[in-house]
Each structure stands twice: as C-alpha cells, then as structure tokens.
N, CA, C and O of each residue as an XYZ file, in Angstrom:
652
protein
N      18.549      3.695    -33.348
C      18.815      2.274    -33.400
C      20.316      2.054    -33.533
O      20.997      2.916    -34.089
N      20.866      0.938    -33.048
C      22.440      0.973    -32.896
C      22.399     -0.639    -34.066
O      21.604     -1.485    -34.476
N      23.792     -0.267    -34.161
C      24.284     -1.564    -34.896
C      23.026     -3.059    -34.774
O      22.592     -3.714    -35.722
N      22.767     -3.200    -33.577
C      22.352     -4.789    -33.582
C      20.537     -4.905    -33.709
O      19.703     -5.760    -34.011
N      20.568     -3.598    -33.311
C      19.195     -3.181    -33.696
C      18.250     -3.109    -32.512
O      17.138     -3.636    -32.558
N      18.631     -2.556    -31.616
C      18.326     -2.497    -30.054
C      18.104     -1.094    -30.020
O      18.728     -0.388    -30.812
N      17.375     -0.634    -29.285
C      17.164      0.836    -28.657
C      16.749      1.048    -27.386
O      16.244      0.369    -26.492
N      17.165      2.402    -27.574
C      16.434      3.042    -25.549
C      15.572      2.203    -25.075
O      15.743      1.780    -23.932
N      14.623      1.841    -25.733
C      13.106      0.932    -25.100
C      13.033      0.144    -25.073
O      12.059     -0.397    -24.551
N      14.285     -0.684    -25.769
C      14.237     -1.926    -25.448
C      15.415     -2.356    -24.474
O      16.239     -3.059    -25.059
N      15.577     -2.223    -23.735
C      16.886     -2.160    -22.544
C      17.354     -4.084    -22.621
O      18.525     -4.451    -22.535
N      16.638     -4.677    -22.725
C      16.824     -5.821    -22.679
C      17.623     -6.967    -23.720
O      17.928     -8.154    -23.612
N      17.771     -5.961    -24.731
C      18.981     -6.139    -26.080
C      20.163     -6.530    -25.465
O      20.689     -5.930    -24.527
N      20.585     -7.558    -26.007
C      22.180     -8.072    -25.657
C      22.913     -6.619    -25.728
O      23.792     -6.777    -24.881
N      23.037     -5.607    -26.114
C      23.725     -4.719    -26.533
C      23.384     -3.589    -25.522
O      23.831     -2.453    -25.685
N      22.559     -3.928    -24.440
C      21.714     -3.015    -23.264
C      21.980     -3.920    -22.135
O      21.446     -5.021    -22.002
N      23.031     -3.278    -21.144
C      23.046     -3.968    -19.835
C      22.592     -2.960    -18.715
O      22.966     -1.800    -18.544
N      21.810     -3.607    -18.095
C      21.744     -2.560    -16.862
C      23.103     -2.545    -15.665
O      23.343     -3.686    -15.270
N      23.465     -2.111    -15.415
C      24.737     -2.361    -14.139
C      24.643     -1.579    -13.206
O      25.646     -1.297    -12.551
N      23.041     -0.872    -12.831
C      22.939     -0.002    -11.678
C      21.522      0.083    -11.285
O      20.927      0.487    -12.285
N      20.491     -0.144    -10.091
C      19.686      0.057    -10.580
C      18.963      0.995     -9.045
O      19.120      0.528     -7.916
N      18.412      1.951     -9.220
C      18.255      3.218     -8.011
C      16.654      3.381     -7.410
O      15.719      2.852     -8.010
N      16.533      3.853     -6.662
C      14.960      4.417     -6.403
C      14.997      6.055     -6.601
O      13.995      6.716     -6.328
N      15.838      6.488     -6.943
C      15.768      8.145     -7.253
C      16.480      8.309     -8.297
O      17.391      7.532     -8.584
N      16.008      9.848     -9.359
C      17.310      9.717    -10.019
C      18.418     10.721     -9.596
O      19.222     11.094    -10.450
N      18.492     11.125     -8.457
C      19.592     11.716     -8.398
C      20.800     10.724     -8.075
O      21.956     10.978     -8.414
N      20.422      9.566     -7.385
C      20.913      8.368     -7.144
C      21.579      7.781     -8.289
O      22.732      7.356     -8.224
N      20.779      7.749     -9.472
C      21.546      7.022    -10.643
C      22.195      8.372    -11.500
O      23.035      8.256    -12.393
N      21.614      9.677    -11.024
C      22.678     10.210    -11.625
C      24.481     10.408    -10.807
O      25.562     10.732    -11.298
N      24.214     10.167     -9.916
C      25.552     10.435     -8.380
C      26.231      9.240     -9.123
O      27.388      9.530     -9.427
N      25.707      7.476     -9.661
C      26.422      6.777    -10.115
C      27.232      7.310    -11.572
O      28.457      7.202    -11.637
N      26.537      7.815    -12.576
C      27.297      7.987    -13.901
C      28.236      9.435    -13.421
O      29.352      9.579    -13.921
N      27.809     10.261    -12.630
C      28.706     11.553    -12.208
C      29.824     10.272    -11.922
O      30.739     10.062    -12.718
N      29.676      9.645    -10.980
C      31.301      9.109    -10.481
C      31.719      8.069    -11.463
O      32.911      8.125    -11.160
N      31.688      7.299    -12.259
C      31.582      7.183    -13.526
C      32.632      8.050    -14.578
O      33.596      7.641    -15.225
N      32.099      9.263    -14.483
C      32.512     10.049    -15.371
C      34.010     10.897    -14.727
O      35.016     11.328    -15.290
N      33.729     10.880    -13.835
C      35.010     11.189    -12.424
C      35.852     10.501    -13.056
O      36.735     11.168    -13.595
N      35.912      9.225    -13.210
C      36.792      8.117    -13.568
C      36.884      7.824    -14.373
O      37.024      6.603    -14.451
N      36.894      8.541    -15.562
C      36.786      8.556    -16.786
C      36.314      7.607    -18.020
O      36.636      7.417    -19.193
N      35.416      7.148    -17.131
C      34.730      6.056    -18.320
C      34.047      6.754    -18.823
O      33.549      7.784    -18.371
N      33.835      5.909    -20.648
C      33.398      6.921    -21.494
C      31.426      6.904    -21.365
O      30.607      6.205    -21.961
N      31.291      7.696    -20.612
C      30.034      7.936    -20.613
C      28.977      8.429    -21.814
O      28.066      9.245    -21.671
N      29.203      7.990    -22.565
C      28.850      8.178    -24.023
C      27.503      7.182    -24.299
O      26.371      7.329    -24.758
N      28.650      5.634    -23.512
C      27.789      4.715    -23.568
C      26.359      4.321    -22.671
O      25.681      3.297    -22.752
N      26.174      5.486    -21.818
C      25.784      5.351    -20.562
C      24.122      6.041    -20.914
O      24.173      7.104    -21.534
N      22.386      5.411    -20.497
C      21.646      5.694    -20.504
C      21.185      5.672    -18.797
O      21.676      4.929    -17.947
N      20.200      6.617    -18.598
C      19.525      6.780    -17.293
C      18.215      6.094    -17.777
O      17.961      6.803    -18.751
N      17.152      5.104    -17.718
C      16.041      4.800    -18.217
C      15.225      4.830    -16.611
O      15.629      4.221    -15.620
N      14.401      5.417    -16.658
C      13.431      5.358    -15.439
C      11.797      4.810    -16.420
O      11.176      5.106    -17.441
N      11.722      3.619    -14.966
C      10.577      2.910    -15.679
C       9.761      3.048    -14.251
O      10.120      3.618    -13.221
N       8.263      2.168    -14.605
C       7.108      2.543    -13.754
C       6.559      4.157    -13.693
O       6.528      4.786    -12.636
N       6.186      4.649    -14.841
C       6.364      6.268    -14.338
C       4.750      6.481    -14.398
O       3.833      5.908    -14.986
N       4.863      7.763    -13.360
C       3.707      7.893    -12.775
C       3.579      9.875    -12.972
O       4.376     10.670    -12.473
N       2.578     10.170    -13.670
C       2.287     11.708    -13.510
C       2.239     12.188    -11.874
O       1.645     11.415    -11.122
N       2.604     12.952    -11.508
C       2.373     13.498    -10.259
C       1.974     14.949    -10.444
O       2.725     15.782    -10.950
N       0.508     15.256     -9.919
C       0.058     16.515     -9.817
C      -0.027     17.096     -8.659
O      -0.840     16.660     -7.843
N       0.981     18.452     -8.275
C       1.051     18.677     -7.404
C       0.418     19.730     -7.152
O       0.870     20.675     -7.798
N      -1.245     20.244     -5.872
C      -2.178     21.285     -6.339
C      -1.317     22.642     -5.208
O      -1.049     22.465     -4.020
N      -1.081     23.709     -5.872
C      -0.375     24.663     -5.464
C      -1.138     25.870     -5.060
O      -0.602     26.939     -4.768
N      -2.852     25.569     -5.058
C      -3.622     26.439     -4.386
C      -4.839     26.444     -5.366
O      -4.938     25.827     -6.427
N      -5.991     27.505     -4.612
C      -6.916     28.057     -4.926
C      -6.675     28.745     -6.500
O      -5.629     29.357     -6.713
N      -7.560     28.621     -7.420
C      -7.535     29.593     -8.841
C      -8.728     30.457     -8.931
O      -9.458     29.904     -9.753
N      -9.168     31.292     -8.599
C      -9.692     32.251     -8.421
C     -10.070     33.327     -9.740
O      -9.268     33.077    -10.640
N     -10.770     34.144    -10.044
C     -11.174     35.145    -11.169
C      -9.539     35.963    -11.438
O      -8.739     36.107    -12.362
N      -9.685     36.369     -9.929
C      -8.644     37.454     -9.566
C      -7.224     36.802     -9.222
O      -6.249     37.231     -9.839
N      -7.130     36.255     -8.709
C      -5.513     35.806     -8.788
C      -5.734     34.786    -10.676
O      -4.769     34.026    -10.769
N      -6.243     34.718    -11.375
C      -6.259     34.500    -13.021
C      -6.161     35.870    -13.497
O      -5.201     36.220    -14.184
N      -6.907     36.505    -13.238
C      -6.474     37.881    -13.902
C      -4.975     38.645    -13.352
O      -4.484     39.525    -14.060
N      -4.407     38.300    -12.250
C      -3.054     39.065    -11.470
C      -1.929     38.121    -12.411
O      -0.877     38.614    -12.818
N      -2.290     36.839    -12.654
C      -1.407     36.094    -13.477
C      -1.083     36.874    -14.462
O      -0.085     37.500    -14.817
N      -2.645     36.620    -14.998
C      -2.212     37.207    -16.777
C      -1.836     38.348    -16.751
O      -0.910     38.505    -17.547
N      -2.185     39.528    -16.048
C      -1.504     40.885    -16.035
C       0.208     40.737    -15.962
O       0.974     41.364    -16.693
N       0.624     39.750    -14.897
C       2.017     39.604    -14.947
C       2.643     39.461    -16.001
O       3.435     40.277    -16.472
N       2.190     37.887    -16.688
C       2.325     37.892    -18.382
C       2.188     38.610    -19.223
O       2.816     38.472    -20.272
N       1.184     39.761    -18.992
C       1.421     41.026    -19.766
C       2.197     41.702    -19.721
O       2.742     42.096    -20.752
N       2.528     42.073    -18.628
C       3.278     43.119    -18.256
C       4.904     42.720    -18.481
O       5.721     43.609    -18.721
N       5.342     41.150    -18.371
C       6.453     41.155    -19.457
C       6.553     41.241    -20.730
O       7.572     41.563    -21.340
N       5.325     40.909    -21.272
C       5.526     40.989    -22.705
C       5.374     42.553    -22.996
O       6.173     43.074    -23.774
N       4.749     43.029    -22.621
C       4.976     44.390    -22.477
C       6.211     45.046    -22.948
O       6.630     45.609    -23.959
N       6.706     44.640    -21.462
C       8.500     44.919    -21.665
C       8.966     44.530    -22.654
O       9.818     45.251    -23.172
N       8.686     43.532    -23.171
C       9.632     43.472    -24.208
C       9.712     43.737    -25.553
O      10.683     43.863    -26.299
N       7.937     43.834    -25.828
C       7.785     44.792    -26.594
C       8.346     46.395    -26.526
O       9.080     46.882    -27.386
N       7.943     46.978    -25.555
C       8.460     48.172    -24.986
C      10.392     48.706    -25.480
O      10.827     49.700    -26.061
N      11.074     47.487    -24.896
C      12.653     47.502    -24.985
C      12.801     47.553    -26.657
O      13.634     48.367    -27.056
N      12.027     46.709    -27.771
C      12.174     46.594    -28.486
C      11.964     47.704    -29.681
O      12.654     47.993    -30.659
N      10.954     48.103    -29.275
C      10.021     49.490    -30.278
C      11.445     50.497    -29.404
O      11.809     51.376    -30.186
N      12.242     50.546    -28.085
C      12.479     51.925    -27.523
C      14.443     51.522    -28.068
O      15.428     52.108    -27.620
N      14.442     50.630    -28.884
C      15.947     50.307    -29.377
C      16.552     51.840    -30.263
O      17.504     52.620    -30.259
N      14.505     51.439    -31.366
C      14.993     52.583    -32.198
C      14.066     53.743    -31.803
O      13.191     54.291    -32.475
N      14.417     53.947    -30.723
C      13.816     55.975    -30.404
C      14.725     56.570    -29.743
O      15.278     56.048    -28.775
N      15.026     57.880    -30.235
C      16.062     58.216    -29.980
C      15.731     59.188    -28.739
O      14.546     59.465    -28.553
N      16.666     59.698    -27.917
C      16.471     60.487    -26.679
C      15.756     59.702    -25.256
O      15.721     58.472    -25.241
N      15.234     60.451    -24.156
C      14.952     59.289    -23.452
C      12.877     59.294    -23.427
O      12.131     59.240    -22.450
N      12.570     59.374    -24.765
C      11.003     58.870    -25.033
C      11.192     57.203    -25.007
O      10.153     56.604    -24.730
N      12.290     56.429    -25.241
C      12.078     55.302    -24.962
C      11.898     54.579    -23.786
O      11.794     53.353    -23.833
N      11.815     55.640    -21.975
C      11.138     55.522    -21.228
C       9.806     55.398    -20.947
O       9.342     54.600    -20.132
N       9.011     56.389    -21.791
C       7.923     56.444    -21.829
C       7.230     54.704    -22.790
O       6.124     54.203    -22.586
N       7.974     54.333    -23.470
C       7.643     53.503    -24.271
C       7.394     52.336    -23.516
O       6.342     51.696    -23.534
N       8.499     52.059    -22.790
C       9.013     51.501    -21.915
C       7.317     51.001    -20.990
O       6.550     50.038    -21.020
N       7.397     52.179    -20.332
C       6.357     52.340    -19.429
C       4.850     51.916    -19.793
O       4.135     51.056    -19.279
N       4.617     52.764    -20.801
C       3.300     52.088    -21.609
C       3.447     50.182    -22.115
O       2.538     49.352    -22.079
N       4.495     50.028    -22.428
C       4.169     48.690    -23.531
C       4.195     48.247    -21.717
O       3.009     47.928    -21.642
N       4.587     48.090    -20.682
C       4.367     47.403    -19.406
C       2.625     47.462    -18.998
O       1.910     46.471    -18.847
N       2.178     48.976    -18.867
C       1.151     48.895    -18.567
C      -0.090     48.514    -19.566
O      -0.990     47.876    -19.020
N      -0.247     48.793    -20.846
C      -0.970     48.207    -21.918
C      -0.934     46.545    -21.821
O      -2.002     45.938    -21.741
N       0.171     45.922    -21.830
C       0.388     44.590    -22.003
C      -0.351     44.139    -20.347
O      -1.126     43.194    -20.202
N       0.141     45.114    -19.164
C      -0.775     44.249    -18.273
C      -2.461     44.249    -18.143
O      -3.394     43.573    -17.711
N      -2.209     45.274    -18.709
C      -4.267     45.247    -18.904
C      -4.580     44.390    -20.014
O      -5.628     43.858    -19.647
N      -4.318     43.964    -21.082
C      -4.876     43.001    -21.986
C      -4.445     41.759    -21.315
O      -5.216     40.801    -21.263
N      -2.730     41.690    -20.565
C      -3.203     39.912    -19.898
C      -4.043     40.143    -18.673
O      -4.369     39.061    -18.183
N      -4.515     41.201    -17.994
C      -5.490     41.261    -16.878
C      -6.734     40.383    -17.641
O      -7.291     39.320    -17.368
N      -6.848     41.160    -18.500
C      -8.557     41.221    -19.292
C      -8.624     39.505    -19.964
O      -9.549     38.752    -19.660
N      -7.593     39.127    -20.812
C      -7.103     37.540    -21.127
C      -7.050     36.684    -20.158
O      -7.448     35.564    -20.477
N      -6.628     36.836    -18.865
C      -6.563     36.142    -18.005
C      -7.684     35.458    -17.084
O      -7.791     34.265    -16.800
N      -8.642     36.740    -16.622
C      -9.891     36.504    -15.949
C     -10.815     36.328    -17.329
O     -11.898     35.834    -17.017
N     -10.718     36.562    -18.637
C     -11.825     35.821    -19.548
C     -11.507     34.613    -19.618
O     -12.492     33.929    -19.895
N     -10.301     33.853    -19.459
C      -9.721     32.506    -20.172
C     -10.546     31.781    -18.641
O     -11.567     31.139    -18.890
N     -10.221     31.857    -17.476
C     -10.990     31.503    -16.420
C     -11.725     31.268    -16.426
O     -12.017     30.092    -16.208
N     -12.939     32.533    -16.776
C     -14.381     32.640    -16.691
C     -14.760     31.683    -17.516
O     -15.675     30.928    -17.187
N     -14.111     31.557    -18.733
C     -14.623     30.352    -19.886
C     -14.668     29.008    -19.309
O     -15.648     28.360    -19.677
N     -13.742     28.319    -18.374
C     -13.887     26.903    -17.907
C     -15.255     26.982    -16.843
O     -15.842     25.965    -16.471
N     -15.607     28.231    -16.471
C     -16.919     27.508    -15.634
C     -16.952     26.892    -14.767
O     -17.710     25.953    -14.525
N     -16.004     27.390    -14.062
C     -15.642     26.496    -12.990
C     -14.694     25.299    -12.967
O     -13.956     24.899    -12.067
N     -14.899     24.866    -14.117
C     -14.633     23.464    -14.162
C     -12.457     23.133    -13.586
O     -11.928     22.040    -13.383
N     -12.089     23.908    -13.540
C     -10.719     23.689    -13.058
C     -10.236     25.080    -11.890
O      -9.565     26.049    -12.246
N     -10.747     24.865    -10.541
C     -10.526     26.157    -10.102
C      -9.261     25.885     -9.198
O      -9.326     26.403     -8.083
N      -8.472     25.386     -9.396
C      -7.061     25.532     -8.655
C      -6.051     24.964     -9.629
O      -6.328     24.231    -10.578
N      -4.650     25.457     -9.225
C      -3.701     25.724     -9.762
C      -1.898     24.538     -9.307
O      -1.726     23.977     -8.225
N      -1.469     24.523     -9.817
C      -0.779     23.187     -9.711
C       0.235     22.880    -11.098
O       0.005     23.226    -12.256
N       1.463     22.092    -10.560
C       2.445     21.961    -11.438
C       2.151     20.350    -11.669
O       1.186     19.746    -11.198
N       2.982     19.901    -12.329
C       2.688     18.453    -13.015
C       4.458     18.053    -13.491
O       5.326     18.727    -14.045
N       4.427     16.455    -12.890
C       5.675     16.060    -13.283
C       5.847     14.336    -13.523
O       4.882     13.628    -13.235
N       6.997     13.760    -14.011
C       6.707     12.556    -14.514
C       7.578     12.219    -13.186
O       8.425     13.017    -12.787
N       7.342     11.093    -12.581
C       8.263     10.367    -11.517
C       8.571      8.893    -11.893
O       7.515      8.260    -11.890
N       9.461      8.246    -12.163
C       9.542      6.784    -12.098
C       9.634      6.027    -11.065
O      10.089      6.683    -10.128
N       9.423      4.977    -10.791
C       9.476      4.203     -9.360
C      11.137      3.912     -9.544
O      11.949      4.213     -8.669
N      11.525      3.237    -10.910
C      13.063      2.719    -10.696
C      13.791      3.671    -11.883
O      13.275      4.191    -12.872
N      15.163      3.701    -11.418
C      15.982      4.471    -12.505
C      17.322      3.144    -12.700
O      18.111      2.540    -11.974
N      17.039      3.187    -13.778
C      18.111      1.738    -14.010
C      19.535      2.747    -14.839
O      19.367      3.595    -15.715
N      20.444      2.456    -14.429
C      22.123      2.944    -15.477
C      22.540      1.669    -16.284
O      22.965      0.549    -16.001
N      22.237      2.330    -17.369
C      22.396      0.837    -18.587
C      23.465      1.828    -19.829
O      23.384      2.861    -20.494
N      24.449      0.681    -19.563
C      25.643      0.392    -20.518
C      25.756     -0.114    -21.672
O      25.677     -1.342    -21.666
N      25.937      0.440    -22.834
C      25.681     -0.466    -24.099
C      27.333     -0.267    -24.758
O      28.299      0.415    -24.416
N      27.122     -1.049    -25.648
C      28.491     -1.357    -26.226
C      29.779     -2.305    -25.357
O      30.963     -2.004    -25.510
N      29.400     -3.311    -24.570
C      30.559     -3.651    -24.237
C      31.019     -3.309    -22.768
O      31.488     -4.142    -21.992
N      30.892     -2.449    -22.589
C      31.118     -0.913    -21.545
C      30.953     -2.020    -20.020
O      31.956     -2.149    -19.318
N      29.649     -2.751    -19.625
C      29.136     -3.204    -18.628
C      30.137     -3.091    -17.648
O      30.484     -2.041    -17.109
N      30.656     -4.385    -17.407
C      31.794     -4.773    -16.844
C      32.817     -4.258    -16.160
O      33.430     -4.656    -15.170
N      32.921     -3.186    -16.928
C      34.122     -2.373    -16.657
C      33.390     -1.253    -15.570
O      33.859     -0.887    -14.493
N      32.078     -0.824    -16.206
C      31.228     -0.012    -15.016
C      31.003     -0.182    -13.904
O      31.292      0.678    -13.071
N      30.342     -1.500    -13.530
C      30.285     -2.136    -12.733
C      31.680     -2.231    -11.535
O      31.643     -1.862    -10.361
N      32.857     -2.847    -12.278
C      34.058     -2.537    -11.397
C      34.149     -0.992    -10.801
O      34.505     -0.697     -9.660
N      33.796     -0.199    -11.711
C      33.926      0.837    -11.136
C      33.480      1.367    -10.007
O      33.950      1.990     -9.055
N      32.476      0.969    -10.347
C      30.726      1.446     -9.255
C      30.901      0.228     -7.772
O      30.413      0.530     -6.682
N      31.480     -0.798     -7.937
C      31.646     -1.986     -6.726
C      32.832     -1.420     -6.134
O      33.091     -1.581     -4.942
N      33.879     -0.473     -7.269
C      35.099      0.393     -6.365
C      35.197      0.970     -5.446
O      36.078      0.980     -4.586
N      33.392      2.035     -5.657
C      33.603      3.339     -5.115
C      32.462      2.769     -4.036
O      31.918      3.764     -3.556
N      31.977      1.733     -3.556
C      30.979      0.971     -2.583
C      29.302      1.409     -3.113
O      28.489      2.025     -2.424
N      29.101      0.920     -4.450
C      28.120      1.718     -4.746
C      27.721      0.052     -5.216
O      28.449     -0.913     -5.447
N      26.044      0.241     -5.237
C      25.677     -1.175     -5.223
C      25.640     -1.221     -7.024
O      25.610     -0.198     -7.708
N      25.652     -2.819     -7.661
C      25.603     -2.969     -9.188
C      24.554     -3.932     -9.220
O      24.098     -4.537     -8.250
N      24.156     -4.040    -10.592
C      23.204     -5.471    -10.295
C      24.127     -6.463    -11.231
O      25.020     -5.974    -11.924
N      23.883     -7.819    -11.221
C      24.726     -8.950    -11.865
C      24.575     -8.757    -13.457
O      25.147     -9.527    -14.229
C-alpha cells in the first residue's frame, strides 16, 4: 500500500495512471525498456495485465510408458545428484562407481514412481501439457506523479499513450 492508500489492484487510485495500454506483453514491456533507455525512473512503473485467461496447451499423448520414461529421467537426475554428493567424500576414483549406481537406482525407482503415479489416475488424465496465464490487455501504469512525463516520453519515441 503506498502513501494514499492505493495498490497494484486498484489501478484506478489517483496515485495509479495508466499511460500505455498494449495487446501483448512484450509490447508493454518494449514501452518501459525504452522508458528506462531514457532514464526515467522506472521504479515508478507497473506492467498490470487484466482479462486473464489460463491457457492449456496439450503437448501429447500420456501413456504408462512414456510416465514411466519421465519418471526414470527424474530419477536418474536425482540420482546424480545424490551420486556427486555421497562421491565428494570418497576418495580415489570409487566415486565413479557411485556416480553410476545413484543414476541407475534413482532411474528405476522414478521408472517404478512414475508408471504407479499414472496407473493411479485411471485413466482419468491421459495426456500431457503445459499451462499459462495470458491477459487480453497489458496496461503501463505510473504512480507517483511520474505520468506525464512518461507519456512525453513514449509520444517521443512514436509509441502510442492513452490520455
């Protein structure tokens, strides 16, 4: 909360101006980058993206066996790093061998973790997919005073502002 008693969520605080407003955010970030080019103090400067929408994006088939090749992978780093860790303190080169085992042990328990954690949903989720937040608008909002001066900036460099 700032001095007047306004915050991030409330953008609409006398003390919250918007002076940019984008359909991407690389768009409203390209505005505060040039912004910051020009040395305004970007301190004062928020990115708020509103309208936001989960986006699930499905990245294939999930299968017994590509669940179990996962989790083996996940094993097989943790493995390693168990492995690197126990082979810090062994002296000579048995900390190859250590090495080697904590890789292959760790990929057979995430093999075995992997296709049980599967088998448990029952079907019920058989493909695989990342997940992300998208906003429809990305607004650049100025607090403290700052507006004005942004704005000149941003109408400098032919970049659109809002009033």
């Amino acid at each position: 909360m700032s001095e007047t008693g306004s915050s991030p969520l409330n953008p609409v605080s006398a003390a919250w101006n918007t002076v940019a407003s984008h359909d991407t955010y690389e768009e409203a970030q390209a505005a505060v980058d040039l912004l910051s080019d020009e040395k305004f103090p970007v301190e004062h400067i928020d990115i708020v993206g509103t309208g936001l929408r989960l986006v699930e994006h499905v990245t294939g088939r999930l299968t017994k066996g590509r669940a179990a090749a996962a989790g083996a992978a996940g094993g097989a780093w943790f493995g390693l790093l168990i492995g690197l860790l126990v082979g810090l303190f062994t002296p000579g080169p048995v900390w190859l061998g250590l090495l080697l085992g904590g890789i292959l042990i760790g990929a057979a328990w995430g093999a075995a973790f992997g296709f049980a954690g599967h088998a448990a949903t029952g079907g019920r989720r058989d493909f695989a997919s990342t997940q992300r937040l998208v906003a429809s608008r990305y607004d650049v909002i100025v607090r403290g005073g700052h507006a004005e001066e942004a704005r000149t900036v941003l109408r400098r460099a032919g970049m659109s502002t809002t009033p």
